[in-house]
mmCIF file of C-alpha atoms in Angstrom:
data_model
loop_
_atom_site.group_PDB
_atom_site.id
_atom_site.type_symbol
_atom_site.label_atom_id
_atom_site.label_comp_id
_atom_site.label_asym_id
_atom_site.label_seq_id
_atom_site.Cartn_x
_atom_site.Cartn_y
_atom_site.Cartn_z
ATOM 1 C CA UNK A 29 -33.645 50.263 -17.410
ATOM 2 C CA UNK A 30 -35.110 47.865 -14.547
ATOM 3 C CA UNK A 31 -35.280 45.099 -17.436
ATOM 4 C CA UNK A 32 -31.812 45.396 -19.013
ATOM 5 C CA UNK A 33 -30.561 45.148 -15.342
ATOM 6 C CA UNK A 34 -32.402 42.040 -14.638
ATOM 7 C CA UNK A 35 -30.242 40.281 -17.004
ATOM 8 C CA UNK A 36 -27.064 41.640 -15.775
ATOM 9 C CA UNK A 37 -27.907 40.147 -12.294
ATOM 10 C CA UNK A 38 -29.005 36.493 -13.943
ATOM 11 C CA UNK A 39 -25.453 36.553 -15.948
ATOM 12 C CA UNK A 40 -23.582 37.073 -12.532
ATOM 13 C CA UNK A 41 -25.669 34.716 -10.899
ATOM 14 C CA UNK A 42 -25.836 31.626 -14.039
ATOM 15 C CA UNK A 43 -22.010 30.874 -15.591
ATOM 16 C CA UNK A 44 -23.814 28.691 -18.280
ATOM 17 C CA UNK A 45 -27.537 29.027 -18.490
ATOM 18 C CA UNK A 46 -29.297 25.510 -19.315
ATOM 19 C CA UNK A 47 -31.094 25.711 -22.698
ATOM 20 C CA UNK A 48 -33.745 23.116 -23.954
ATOM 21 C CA UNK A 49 -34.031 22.052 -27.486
ATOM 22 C CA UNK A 50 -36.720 24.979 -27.950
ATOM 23 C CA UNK A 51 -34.688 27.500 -26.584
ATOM 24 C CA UNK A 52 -32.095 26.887 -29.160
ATOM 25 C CA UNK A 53 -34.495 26.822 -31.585
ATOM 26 C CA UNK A 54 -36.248 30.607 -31.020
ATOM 27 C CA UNK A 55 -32.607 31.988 -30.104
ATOM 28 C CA UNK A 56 -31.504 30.092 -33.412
ATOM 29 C CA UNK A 57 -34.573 31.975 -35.486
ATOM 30 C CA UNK A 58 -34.099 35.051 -33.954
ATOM 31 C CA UNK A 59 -30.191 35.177 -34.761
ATOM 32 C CA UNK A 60 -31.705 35.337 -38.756
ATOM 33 C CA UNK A 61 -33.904 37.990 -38.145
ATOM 34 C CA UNK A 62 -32.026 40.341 -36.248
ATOM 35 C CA UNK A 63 -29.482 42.760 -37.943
ATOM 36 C CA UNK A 64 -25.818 42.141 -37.358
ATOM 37 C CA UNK A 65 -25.793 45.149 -34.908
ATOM 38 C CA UNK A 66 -28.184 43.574 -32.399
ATOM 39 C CA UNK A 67 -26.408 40.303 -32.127
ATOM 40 C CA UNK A 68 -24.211 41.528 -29.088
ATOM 41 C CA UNK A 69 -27.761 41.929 -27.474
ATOM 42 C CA UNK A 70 -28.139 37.748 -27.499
ATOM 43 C CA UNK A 71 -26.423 35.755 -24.934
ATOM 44 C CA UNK A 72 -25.005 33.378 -27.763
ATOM 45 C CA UNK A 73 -22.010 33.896 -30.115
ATOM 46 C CA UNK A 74 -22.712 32.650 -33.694
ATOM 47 C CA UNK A 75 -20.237 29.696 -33.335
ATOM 48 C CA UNK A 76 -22.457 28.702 -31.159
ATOM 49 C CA UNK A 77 -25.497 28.451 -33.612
ATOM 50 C CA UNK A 78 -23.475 26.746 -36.117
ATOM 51 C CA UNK A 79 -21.914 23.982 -33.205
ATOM 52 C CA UNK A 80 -26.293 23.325 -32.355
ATOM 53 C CA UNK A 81 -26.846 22.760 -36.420
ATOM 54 C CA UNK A 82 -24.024 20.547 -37.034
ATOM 55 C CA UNK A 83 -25.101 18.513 -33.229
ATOM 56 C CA UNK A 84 -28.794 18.266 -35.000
ATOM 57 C CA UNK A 85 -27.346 17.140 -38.240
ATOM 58 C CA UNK A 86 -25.256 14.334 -36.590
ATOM 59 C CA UNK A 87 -28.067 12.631 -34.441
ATOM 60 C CA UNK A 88 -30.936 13.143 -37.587
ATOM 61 C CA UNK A 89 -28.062 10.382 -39.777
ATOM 62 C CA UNK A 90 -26.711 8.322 -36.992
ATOM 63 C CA UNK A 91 -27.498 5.055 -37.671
ATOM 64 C CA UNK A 92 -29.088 2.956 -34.426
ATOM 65 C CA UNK A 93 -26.463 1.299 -32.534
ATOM 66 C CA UNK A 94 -26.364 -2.516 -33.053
ATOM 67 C CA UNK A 95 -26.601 -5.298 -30.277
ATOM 68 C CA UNK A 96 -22.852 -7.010 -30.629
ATOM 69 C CA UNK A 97 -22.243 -10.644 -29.154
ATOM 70 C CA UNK A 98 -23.679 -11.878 -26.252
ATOM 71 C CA UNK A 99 -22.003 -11.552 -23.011
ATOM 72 C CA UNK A 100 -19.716 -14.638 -21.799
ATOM 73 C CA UNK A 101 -21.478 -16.725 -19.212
ATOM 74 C CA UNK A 102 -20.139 -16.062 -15.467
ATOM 75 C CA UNK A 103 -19.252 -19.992 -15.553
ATOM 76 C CA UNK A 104 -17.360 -19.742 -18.682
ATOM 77 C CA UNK A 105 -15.198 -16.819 -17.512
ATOM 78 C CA UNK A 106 -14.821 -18.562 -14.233
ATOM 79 C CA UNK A 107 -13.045 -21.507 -15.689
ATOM 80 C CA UNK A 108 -10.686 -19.363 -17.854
ATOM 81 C CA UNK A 109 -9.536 -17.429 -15.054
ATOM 82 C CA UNK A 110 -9.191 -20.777 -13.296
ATOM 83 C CA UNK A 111 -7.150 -21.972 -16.094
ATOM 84 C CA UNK A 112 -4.663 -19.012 -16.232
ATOM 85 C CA UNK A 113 -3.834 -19.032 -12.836
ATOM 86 C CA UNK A 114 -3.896 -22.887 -12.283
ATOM 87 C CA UNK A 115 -1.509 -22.812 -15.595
ATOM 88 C CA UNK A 116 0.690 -19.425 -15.552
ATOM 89 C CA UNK A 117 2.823 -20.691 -19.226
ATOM 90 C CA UNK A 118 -0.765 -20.535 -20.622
ATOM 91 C CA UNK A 119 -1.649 -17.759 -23.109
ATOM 92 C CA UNK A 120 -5.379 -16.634 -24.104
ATOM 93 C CA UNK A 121 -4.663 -19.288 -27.336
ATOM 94 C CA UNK A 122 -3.491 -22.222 -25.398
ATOM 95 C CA UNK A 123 -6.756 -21.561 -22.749
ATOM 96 C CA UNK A 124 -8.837 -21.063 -25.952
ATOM 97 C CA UNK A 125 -7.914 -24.372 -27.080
ATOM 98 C CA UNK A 126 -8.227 -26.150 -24.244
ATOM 99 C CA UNK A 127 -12.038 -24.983 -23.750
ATOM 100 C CA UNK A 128 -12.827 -26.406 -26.830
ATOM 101 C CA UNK A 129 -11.646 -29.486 -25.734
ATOM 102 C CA UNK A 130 -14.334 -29.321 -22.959
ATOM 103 C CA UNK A 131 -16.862 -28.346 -25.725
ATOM 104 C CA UNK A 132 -17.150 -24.548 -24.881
ATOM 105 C CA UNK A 133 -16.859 -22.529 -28.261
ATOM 106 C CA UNK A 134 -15.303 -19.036 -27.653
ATOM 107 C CA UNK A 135 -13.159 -16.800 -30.022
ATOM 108 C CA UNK A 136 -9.473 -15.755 -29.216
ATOM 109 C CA UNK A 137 -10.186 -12.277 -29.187
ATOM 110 C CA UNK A 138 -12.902 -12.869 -26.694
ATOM 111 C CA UNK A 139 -10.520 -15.217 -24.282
ATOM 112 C CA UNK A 140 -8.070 -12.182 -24.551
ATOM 113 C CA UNK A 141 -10.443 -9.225 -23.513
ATOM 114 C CA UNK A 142 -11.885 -11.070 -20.684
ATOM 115 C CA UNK A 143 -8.569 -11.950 -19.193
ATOM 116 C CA UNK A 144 -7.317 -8.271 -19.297
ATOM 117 C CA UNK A 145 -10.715 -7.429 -18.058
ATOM 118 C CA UNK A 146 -9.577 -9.554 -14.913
ATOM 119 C CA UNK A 147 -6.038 -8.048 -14.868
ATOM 120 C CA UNK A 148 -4.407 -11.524 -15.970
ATOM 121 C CA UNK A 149 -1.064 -10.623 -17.583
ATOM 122 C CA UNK A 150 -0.173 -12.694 -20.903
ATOM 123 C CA UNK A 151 1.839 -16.048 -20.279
ATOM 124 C CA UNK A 152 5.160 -14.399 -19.975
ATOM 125 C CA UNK A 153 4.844 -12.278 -17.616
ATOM 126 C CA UNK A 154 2.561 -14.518 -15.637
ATOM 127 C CA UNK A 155 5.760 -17.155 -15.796
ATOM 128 C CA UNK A 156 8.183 -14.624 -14.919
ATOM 129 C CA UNK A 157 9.390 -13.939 -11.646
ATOM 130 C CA UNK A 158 7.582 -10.724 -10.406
ATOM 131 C CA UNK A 159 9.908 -8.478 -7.975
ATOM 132 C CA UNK A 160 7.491 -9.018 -4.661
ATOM 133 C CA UNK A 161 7.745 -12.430 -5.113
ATOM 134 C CA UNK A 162 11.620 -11.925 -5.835
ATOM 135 C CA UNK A 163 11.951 -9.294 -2.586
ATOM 136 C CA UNK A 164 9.886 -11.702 -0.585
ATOM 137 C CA UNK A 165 12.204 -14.654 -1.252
ATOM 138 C CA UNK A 166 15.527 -13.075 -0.883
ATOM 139 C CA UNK A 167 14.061 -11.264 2.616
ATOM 140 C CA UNK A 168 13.961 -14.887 4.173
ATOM 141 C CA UNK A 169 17.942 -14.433 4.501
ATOM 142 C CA UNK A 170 18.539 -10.936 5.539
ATOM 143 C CA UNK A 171 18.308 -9.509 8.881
ATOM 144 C CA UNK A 172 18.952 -5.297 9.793
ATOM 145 C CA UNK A 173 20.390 -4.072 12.783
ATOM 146 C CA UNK A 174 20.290 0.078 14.462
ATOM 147 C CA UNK A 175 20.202 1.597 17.483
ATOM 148 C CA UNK A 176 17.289 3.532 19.216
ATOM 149 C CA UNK A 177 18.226 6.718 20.960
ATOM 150 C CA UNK A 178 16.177 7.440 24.639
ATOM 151 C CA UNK A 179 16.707 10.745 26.654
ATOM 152 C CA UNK A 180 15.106 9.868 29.884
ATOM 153 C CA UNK A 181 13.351 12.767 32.368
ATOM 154 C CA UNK A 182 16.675 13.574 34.127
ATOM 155 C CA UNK A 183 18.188 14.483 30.375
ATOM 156 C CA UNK A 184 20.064 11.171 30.475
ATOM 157 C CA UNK A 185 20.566 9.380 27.046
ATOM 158 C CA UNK A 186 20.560 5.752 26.350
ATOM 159 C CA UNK A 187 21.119 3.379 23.309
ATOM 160 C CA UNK A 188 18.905 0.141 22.645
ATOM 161 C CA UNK A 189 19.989 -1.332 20.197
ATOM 162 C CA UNK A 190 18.324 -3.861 18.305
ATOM 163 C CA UNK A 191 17.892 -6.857 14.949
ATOM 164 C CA UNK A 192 15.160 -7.169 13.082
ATOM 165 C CA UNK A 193 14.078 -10.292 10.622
ATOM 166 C CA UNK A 194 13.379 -8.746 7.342
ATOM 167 C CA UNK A 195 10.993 -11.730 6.252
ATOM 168 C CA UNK A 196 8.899 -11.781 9.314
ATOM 169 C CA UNK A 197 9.457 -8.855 10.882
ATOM 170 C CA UNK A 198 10.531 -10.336 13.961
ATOM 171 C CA UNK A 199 12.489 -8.059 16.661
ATOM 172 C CA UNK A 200 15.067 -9.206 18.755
ATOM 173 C CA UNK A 201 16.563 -6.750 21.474
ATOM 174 C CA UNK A 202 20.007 -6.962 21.965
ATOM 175 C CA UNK A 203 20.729 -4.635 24.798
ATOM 176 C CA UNK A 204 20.335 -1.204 26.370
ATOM 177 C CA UNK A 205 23.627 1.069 27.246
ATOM 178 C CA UNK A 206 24.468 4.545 27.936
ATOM 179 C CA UNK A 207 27.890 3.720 26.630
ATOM 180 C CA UNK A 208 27.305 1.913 23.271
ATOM 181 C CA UNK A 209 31.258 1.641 22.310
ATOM 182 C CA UNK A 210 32.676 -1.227 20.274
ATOM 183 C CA UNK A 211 33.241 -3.691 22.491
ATOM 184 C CA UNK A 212 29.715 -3.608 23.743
ATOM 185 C CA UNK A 213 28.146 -4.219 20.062
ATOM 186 C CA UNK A 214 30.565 -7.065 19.537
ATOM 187 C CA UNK A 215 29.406 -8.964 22.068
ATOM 188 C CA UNK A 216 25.710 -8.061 21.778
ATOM 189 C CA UNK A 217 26.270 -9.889 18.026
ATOM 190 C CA UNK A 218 28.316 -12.878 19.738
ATOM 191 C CA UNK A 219 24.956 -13.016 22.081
ATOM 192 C CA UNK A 220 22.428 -13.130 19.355
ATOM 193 C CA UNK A 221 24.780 -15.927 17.130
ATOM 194 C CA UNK A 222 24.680 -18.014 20.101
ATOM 195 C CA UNK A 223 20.733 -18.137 20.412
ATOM 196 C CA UNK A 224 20.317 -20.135 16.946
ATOM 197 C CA UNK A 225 22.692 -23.272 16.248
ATOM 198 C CA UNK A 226 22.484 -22.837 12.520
ATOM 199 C CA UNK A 227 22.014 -18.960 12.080
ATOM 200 C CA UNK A 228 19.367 -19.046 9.173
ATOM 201 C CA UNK A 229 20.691 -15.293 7.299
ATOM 202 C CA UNK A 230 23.054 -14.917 5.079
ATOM 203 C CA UNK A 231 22.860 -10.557 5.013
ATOM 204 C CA UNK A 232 23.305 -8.220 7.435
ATOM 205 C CA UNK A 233 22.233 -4.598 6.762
ATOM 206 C CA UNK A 234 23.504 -1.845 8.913
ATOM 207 C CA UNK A 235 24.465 1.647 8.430
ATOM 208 C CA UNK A 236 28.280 3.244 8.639
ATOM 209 C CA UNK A 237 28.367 3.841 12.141
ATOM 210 C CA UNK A 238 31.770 3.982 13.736
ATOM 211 C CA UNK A 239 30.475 1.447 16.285
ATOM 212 C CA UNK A 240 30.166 -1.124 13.863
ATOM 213 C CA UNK A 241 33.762 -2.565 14.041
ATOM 214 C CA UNK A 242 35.741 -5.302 11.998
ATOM 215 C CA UNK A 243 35.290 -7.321 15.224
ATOM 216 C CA UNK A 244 31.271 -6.968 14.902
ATOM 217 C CA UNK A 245 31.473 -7.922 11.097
ATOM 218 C CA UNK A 246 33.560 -10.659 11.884
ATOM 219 C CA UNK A 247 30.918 -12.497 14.114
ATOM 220 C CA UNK A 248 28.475 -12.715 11.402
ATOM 221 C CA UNK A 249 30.975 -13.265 8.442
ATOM 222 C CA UNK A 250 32.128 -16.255 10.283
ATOM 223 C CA UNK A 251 28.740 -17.603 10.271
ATOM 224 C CA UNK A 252 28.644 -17.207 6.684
ATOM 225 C CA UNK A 253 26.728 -13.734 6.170
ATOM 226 C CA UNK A 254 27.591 -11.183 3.995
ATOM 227 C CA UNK A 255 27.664 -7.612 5.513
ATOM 228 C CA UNK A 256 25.284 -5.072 3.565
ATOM 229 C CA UNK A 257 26.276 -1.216 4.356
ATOM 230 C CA UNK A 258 23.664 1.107 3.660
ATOM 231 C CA UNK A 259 24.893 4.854 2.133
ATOM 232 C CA UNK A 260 25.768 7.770 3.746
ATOM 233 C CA UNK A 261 22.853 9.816 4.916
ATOM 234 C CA UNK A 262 20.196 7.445 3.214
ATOM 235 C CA UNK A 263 17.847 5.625 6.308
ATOM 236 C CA UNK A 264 15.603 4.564 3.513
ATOM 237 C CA UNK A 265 18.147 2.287 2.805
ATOM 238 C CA UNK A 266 17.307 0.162 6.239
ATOM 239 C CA UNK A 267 13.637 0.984 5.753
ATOM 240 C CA UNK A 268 12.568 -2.009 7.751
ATOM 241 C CA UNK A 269 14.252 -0.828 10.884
ATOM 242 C CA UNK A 270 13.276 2.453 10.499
ATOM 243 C CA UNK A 271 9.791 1.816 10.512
ATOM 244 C CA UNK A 272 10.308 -0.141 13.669
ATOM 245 C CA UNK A 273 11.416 2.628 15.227
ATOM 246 C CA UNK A 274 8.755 5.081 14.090
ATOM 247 C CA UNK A 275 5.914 2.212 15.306
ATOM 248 C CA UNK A 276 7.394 2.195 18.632
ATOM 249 C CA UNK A 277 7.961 6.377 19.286
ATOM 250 C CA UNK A 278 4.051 6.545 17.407
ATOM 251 C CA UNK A 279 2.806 3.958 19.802
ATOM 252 C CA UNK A 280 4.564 4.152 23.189
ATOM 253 C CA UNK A 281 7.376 5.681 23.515
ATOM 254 C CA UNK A 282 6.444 9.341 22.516
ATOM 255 C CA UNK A 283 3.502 8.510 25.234
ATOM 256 C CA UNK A 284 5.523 7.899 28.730
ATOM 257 C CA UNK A 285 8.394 8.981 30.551
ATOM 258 C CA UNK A 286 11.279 7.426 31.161
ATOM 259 C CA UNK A 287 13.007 7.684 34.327
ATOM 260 C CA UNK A 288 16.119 5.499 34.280
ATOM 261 C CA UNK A 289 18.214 2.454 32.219
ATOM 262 C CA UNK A 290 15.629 -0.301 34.290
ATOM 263 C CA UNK A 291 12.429 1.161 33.609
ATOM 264 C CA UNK A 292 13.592 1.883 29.795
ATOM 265 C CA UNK A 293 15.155 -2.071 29.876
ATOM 266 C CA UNK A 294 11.940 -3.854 31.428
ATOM 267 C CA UNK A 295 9.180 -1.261 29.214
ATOM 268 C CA UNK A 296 10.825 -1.922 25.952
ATOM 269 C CA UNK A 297 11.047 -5.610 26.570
ATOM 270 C CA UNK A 298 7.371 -5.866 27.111
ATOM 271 C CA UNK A 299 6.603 -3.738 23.735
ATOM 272 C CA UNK A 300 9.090 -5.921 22.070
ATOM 273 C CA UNK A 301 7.038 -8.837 23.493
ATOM 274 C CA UNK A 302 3.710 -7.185 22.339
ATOM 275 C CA UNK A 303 5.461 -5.977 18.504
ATOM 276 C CA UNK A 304 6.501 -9.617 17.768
ATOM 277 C CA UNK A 305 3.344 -11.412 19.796
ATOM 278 C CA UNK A 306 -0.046 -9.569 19.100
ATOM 279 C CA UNK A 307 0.671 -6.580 16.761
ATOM 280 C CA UNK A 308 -0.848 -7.305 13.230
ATOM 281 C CA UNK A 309 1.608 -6.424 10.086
ATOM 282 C CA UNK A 310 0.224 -5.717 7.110
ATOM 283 C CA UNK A 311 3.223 -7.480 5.243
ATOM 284 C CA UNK A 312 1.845 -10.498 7.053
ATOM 285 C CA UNK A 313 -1.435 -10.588 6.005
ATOM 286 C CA UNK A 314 -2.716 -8.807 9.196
ATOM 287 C CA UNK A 315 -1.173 -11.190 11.637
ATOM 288 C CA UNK A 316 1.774 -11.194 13.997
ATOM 289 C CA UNK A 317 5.158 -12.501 13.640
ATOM 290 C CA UNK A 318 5.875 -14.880 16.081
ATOM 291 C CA UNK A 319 2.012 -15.611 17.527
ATOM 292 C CA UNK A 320 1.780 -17.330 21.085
ATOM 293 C CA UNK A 321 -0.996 -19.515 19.823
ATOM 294 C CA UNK A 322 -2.693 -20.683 16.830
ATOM 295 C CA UNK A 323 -5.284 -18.011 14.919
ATOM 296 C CA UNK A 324 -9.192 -18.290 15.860
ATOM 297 C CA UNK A 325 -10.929 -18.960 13.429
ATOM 298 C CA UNK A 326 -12.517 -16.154 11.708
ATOM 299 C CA UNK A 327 -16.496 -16.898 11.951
ATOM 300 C CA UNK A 328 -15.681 -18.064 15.564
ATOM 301 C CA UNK A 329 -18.012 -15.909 17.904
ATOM 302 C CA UNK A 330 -17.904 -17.864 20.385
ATOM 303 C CA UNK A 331 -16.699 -16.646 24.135
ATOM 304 C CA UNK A 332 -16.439 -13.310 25.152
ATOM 305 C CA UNK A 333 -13.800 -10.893 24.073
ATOM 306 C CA UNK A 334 -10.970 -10.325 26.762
ATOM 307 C CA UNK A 335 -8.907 -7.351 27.062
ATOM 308 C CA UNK A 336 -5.169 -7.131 28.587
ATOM 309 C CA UNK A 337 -3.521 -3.897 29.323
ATOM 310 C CA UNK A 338 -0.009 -3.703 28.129
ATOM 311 C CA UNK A 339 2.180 -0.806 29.531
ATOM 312 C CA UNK A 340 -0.086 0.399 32.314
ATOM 313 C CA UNK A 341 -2.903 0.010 29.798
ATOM 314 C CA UNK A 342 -0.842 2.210 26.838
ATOM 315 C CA UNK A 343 -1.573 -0.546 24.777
ATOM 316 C CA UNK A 344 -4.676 -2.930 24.989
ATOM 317 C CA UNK A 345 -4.405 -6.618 23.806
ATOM 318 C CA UNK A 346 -7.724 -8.413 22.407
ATOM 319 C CA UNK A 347 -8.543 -11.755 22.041
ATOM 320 C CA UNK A 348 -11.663 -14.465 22.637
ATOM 321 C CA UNK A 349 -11.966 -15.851 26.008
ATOM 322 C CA UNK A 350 -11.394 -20.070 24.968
ATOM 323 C CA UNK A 351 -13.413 -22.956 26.147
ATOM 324 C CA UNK A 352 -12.261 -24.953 28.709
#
């Protein structure tokens, strides 16, 4: 009894026991010499048995695998990705042929697996316009507008209300109000036409709120913009200025309190000043959109590192002490 238990233990203890070649082979044996009624007592079924014969039977006729062409030299695939992207109308053919020209002999199907080994589309695609680089070029013209809510300590509310440059991600703040009616936005657009001579957009994305009158629309239509209306109840639709406004409750706002229309008025000015200055975007290759100075260089470790509190020290600013 103690050793039929034993076994019940190891089963609840071992899903799949690990068998050796040997083991298969005495379990296999055994299966022919026991009668069918003690087969329940192995731990085996006999599709098992048959699945080990016919995994023999395949490895004793394999044949040995064979050694296929040499791998391309690192040079050689080098210059063929240097090809495709110096020439994007180029296919795996035309960059074929033009290596043999240079007196490196390689076969087409070769050229093609080592440029989808590299992720190199074939020439059309590569000549095509892709949609980032579409997005990225039509963003140079549009510009986004919304308003940021701010209940203060005393329960007050107030309205900030603000453009953003799609391209570079540049903020501008047009105002603060606890009265944001009509009037008020029209001239906050008439104030942010008159900073630029030539105003360089030519969209204007903002949602369906009331505020947004034919007087504001007119300001920027007479500039020669065309006003972009995002849907009802769809914010994803002004994603960029949405995500400004999430940075800014993540960062600082959902960090203080605010006690009045000044202190809201002078804070968000200097986060404003630190978002377009010193905050690095992703969509800008880590780097800020309208830096004070030129970029250290990035092996520069020279002078010490400075820090500058921002907001009472909220936010801390970094950068490299520079030589005299």
């Amino acid at each position: 009894m103690v050793l039929r238990h034993q076994p019940c233990v190891l089963k609840r203890q071992v899903k799949r026991p690990d068998l050796k070649p040997h083991d298969r082979a005495i379990l296999a044996a055994a299966s022919r010499v026991l009668r069918k009624r003690r087969w329940p007592s192995l731990f085996v079924r006999p599709e098992t048995v048959l699945r080990w014969h016919r995994s023999l039977v395949a490895r004793r006729w394999t044949c040995p695998r064979r050694q296929g062409r040499p791998p391309t030299q690192g040079e050689v695939r080098q210059l063929m990705i240097r090809l495709a992207e110096d020439n994007p109308t180029w296919g795996y053919r035309r960059i074929q042929g033009e290596l043999k020209h240079l007196g490196i002999a390689i076969a087409p199907s070769t050229a093609w697996s080592i440029l989808r080994s590299e992720g190199i589309d074939p020439a059309p695609r590569r000549s095509g316009l892709s949609w980032r680089e579409f997005l990225n070029r039509q963003a140079a013209g549009i510009i986004a507008c919304d308003f940021l809510t701010v209940d203060t300590v005393f329960l007050r509310r107030f309205y900030a209300f603000f453009f953003i440059e799609i391209a570079t991600r540049r903020v501008h703040l047009a105002g603060v109000t606890s009265n944001p009616d009509a009037s008020w936005v029209t001239q906050q657009a008439r104030n942010l036409v008159s900073t630029w001579e030539a105003f360089p957009f030519r969209f204007l994305i903002r949602d369906r709120d009331v505020k947004y009158v034919a007087a504001f629309d007119e300001v920027f239509r007479s500039e020669g913009l065309r006003i972009v209306r995002t849907p009802i109840k769809a914010p994803l639709a002004n994603a960029f200025a949405e995500r400004f406004v999430g940075t800014l409750r993540r960062e600082w706002l959902d960090r203080i309190l605010i006690f009045g229309r000044g202190d809201l008025e002078s804070t968000l000015r200097v986060y404003v000043e630190h978002y377009n200055c010193h905050r690095p975007h992703r969509a800008l290759d880590m780097e800020p959109p309208a830096p004070p100075n030129p970029p250290s260089p990035v092996d520069d470790s020279s002078g010490r590192v400075l820090r500058r509190d921002v907001l009472g020290g909220l936010i801390h600013e970094y950068e490299r002490e520079r030589a005299a």
